[in-house]
Coordinates of C-alpha atoms in Angstrom, one line a residue:
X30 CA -17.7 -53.9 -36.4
X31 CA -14.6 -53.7 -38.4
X32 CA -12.6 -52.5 -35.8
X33 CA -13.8 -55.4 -33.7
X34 CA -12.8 -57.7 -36.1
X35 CA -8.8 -56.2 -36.5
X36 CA -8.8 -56.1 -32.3
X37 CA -10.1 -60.1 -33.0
X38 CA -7.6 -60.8 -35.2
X39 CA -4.7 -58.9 -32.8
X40 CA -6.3 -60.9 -30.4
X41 CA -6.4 -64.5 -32.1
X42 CA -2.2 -63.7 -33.2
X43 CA -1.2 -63.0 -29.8
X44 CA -2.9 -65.9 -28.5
X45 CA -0.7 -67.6 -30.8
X46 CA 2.8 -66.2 -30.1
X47 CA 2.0 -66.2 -26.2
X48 CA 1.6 -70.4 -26.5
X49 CA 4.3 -70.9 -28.5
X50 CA 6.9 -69.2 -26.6
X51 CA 6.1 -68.6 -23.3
X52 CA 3.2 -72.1 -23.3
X53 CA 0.6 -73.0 -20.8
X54 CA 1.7 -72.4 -17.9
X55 CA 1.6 -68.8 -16.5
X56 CA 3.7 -70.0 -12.9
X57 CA 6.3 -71.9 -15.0
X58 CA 10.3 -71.0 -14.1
X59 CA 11.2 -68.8 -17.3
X60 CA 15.2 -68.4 -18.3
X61 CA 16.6 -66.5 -21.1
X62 CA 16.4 -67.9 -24.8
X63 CA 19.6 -66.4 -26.2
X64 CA 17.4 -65.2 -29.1
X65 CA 16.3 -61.7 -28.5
X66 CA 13.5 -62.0 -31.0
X67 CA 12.1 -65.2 -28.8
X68 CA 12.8 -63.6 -25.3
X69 CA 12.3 -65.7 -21.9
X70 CA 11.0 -69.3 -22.3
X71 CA 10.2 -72.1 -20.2
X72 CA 13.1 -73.0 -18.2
X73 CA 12.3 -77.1 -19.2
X74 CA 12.1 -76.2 -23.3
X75 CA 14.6 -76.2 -26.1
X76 CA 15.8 -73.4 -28.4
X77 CA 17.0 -74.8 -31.4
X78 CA 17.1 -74.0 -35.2
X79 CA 14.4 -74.6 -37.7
X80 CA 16.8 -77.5 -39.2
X81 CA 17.2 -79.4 -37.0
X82 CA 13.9 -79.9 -35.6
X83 CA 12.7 -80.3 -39.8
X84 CA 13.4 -80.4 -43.3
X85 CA 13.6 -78.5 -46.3
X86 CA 12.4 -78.4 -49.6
X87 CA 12.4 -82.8 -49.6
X88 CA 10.3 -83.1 -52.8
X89 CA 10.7 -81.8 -56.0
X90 CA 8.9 -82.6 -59.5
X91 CA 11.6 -84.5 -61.4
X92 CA 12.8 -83.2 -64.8
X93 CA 11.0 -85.7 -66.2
X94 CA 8.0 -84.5 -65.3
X95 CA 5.4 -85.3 -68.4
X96 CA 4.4 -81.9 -69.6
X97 CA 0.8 -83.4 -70.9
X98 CA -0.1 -83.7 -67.0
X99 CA -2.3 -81.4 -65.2
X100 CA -1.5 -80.2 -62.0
X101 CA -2.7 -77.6 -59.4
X102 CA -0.2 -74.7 -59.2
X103 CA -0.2 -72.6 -55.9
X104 CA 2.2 -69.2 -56.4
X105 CA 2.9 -66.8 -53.5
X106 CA -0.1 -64.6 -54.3
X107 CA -2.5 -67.8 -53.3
X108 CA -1.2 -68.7 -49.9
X109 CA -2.2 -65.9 -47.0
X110 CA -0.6 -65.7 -43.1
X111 CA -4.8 -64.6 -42.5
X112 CA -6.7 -66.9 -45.3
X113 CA -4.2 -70.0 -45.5
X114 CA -3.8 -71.7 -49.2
X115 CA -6.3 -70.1 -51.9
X116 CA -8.1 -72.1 -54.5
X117 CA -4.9 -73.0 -56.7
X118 CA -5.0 -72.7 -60.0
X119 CA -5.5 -75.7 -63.0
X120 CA -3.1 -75.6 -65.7
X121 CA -1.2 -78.1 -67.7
X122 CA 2.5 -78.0 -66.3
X123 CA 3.9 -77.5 -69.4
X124 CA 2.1 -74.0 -69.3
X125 CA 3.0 -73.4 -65.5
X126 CA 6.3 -71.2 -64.6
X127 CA 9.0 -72.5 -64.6
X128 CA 8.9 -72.0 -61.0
X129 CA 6.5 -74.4 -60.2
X130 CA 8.6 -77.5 -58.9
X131 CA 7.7 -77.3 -55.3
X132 CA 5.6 -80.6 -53.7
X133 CA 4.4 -80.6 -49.9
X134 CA 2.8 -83.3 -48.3
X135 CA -0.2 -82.5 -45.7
X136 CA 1.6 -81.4 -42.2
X137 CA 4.0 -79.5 -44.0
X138 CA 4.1 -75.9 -43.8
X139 CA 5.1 -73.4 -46.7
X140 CA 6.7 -70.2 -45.7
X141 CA 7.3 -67.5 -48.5
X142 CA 10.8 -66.7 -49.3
X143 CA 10.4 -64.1 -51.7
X144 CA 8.5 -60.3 -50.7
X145 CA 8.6 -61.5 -47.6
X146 CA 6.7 -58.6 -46.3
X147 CA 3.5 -60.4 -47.6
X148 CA 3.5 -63.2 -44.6
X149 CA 2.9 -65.7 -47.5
X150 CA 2.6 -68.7 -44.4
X151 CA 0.2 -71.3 -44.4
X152 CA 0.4 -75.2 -42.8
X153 CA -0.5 -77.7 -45.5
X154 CA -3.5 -79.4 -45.3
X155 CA -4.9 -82.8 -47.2
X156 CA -7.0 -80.4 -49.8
X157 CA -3.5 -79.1 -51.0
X158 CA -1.4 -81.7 -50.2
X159 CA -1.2 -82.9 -54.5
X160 CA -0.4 -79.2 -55.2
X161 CA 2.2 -78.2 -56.9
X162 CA 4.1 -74.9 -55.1
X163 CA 6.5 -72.3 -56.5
X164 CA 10.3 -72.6 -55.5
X165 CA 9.6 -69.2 -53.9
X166 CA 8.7 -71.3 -51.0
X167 CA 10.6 -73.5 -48.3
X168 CA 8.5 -76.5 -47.8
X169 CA 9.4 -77.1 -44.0
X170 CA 9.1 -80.8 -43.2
X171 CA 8.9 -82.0 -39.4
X172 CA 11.1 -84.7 -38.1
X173 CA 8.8 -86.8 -35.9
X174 CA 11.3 -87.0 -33.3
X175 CA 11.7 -83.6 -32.7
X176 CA 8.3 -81.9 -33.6
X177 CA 4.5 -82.1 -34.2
X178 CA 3.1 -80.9 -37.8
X179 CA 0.2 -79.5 -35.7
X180 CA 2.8 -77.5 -33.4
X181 CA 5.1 -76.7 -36.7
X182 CA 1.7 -75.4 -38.1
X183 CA 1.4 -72.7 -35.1
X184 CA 5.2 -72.0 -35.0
X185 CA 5.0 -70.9 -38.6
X186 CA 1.8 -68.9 -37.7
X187 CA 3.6 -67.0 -34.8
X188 CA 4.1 -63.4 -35.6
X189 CA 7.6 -63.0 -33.9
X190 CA 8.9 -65.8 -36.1
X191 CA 7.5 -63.5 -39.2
X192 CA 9.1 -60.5 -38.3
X193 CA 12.1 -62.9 -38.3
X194 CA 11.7 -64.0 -41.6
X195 CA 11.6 -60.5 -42.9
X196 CA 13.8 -58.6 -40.7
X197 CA 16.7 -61.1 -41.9
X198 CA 15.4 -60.7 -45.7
X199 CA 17.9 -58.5 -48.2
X200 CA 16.3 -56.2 -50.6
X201 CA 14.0 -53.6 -51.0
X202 CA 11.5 -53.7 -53.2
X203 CA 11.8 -57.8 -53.6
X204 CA 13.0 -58.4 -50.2
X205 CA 14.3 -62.2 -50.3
X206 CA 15.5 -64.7 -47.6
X207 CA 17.8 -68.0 -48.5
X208 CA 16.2 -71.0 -47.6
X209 CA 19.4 -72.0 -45.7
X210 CA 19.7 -68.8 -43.9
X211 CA 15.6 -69.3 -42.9
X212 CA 16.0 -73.0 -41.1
X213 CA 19.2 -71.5 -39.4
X214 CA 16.8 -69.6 -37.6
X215 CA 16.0 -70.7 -33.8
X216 CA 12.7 -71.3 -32.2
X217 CA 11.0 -72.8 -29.1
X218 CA 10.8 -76.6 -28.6
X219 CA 8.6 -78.0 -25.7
X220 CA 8.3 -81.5 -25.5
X221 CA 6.5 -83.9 -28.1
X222 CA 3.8 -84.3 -24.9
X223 CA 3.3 -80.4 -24.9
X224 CA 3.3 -79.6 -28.2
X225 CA 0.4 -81.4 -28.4
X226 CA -1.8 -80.1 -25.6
X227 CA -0.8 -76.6 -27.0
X228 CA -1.7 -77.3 -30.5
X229 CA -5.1 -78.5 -29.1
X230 CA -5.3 -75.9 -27.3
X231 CA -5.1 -73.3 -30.0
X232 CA -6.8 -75.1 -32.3
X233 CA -10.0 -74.7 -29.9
X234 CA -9.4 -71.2 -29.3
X235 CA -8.8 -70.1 -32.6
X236 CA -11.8 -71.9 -34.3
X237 CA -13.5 -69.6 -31.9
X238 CA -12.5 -66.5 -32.8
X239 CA -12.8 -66.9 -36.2
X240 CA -16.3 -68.4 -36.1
X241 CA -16.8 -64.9 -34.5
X242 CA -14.9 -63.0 -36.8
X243 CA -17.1 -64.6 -39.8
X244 CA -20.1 -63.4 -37.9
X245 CA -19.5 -60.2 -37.5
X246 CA -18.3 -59.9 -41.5
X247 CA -21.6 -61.4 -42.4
X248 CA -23.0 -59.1 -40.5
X249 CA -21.0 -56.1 -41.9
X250 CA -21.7 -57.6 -45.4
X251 CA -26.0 -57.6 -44.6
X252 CA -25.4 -53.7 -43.7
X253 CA -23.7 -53.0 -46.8
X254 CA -26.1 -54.6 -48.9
X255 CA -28.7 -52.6 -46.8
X256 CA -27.0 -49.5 -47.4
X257 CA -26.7 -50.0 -51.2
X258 CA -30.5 -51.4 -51.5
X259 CA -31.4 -47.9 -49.7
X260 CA -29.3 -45.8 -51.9
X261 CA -30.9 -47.3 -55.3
X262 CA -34.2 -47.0 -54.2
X263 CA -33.9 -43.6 -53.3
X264 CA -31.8 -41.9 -56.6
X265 CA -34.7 -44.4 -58.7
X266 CA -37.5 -42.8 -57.3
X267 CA -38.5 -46.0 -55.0
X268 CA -38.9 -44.1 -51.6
X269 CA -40.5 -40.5 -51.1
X270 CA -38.0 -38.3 -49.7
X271 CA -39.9 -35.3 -50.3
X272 CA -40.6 -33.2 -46.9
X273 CA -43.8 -33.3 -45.6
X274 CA -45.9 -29.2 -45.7

């Protein structure tokens, strides 16, 4: 069952890369990207970089930001590529880090520019659109004439533009990436009309697999419990284990 679950999950990712660059259509005329990373695309899309298709790091708390006020903090540790955005944390922001100047707005997406390696990735949703996030993240912005915030949510989700993230990071033990070096990385751009019908479409698909996915960890969770109800009741005497003469 676990292993059914990680081939899900290999599954559900390459789902997601396989829309975003390569889309819909499996008879579609290809051609070359120019980004070896990206590989063949739809001969009718765009390549362009991150910045020009949206923003950066818009909103920031001003300096003047009462320290009396409470806030809800998200760091890098709360925000998962699997999980999305964690239950952030309540503090006063006079007792936050001094790192905590960030502000998203729902349709934005936050992408971890600091240990990299963690896929810290997650599209901002109206739950955690009043956060507060750490400068370690860009806070990438779509311009409406160029892009979707459902599509930007699945191009930041899209393993190939990960491996992107980190393979151009510096650093070894605290890998790092420059926001201006991130959004001067390319990606795919179908049309405003396409983006959509693929964002539906993996919206659909991916509510399905992880409806599954949660099943068959509930299920995995009931066994465990079974297991350890089984063990207790046998080193406390509960069940006869004694060989019948």
């Amino acid at each position: 069952k676990t292993r059914f679950i990680e081939l899900l999950k290999e599954k559900r990712q390459a789902l997601i890369t396989h829309a975003v660059t390569k889309g819909l259509d499996p008879n579609v005329k290809m051609k070359d990207s120019g980004v070896a990373w990206i590989g063949e695309v739809p001969e009718h899309w765009e390549v362009k970089p991150i910045k020009i298709i949206a923003s950066c790091n818009d909103d920031s708390l001003p300096e003047s930001f009462s320290p009396d006020t409470p806030i809800r903090y998200v760091d890098i540790s709360s925000v998962s590529h699997d999980a999305g955005i964690a239950e952030p944390e309540f503090m006063l922001f006079g007792d936050a880090p001094s790192r905590a100047r960030r502000k998203a707005r729902a349709g934005d997406v936050v992408v971890s520019t600091v240990r990299t390696y963690l896929k810290a990735v997650a599209a901002v949703d109206d739950a955690h659109a009043d956060c507060v996030y750490s400068t370690g993240f860009a806070v990438l912005r779509p311009r409406k004439e160029h892009l979707t915030p459902e599509f930007l949510k699945w191009l930041a989700l899209n393993e190939l533009l990960i491996q992107a993230v980190e393979s151009h990071s510096e650093g070894l033990s605290y890998p790092a990436i420059n926001a201006s070096e991130l959004i001067n990385l390319k990606t795919t751009l179908p049309s405003l009309s396409e983006q959509a019908r693929i964002a539906s479409i993996l919206d659909r698909e991916t509510a399905r697999i992880d409806a599954l996915i949660a099943k068959t960890q509930h299920s995995i969770d009931l066994l465990k419990e079974r297991r350890s109800a089984f063990i207790t009741a046998a080193v406390t005497g509960q069940i006869d284990l004694r060989e019948e003469a």
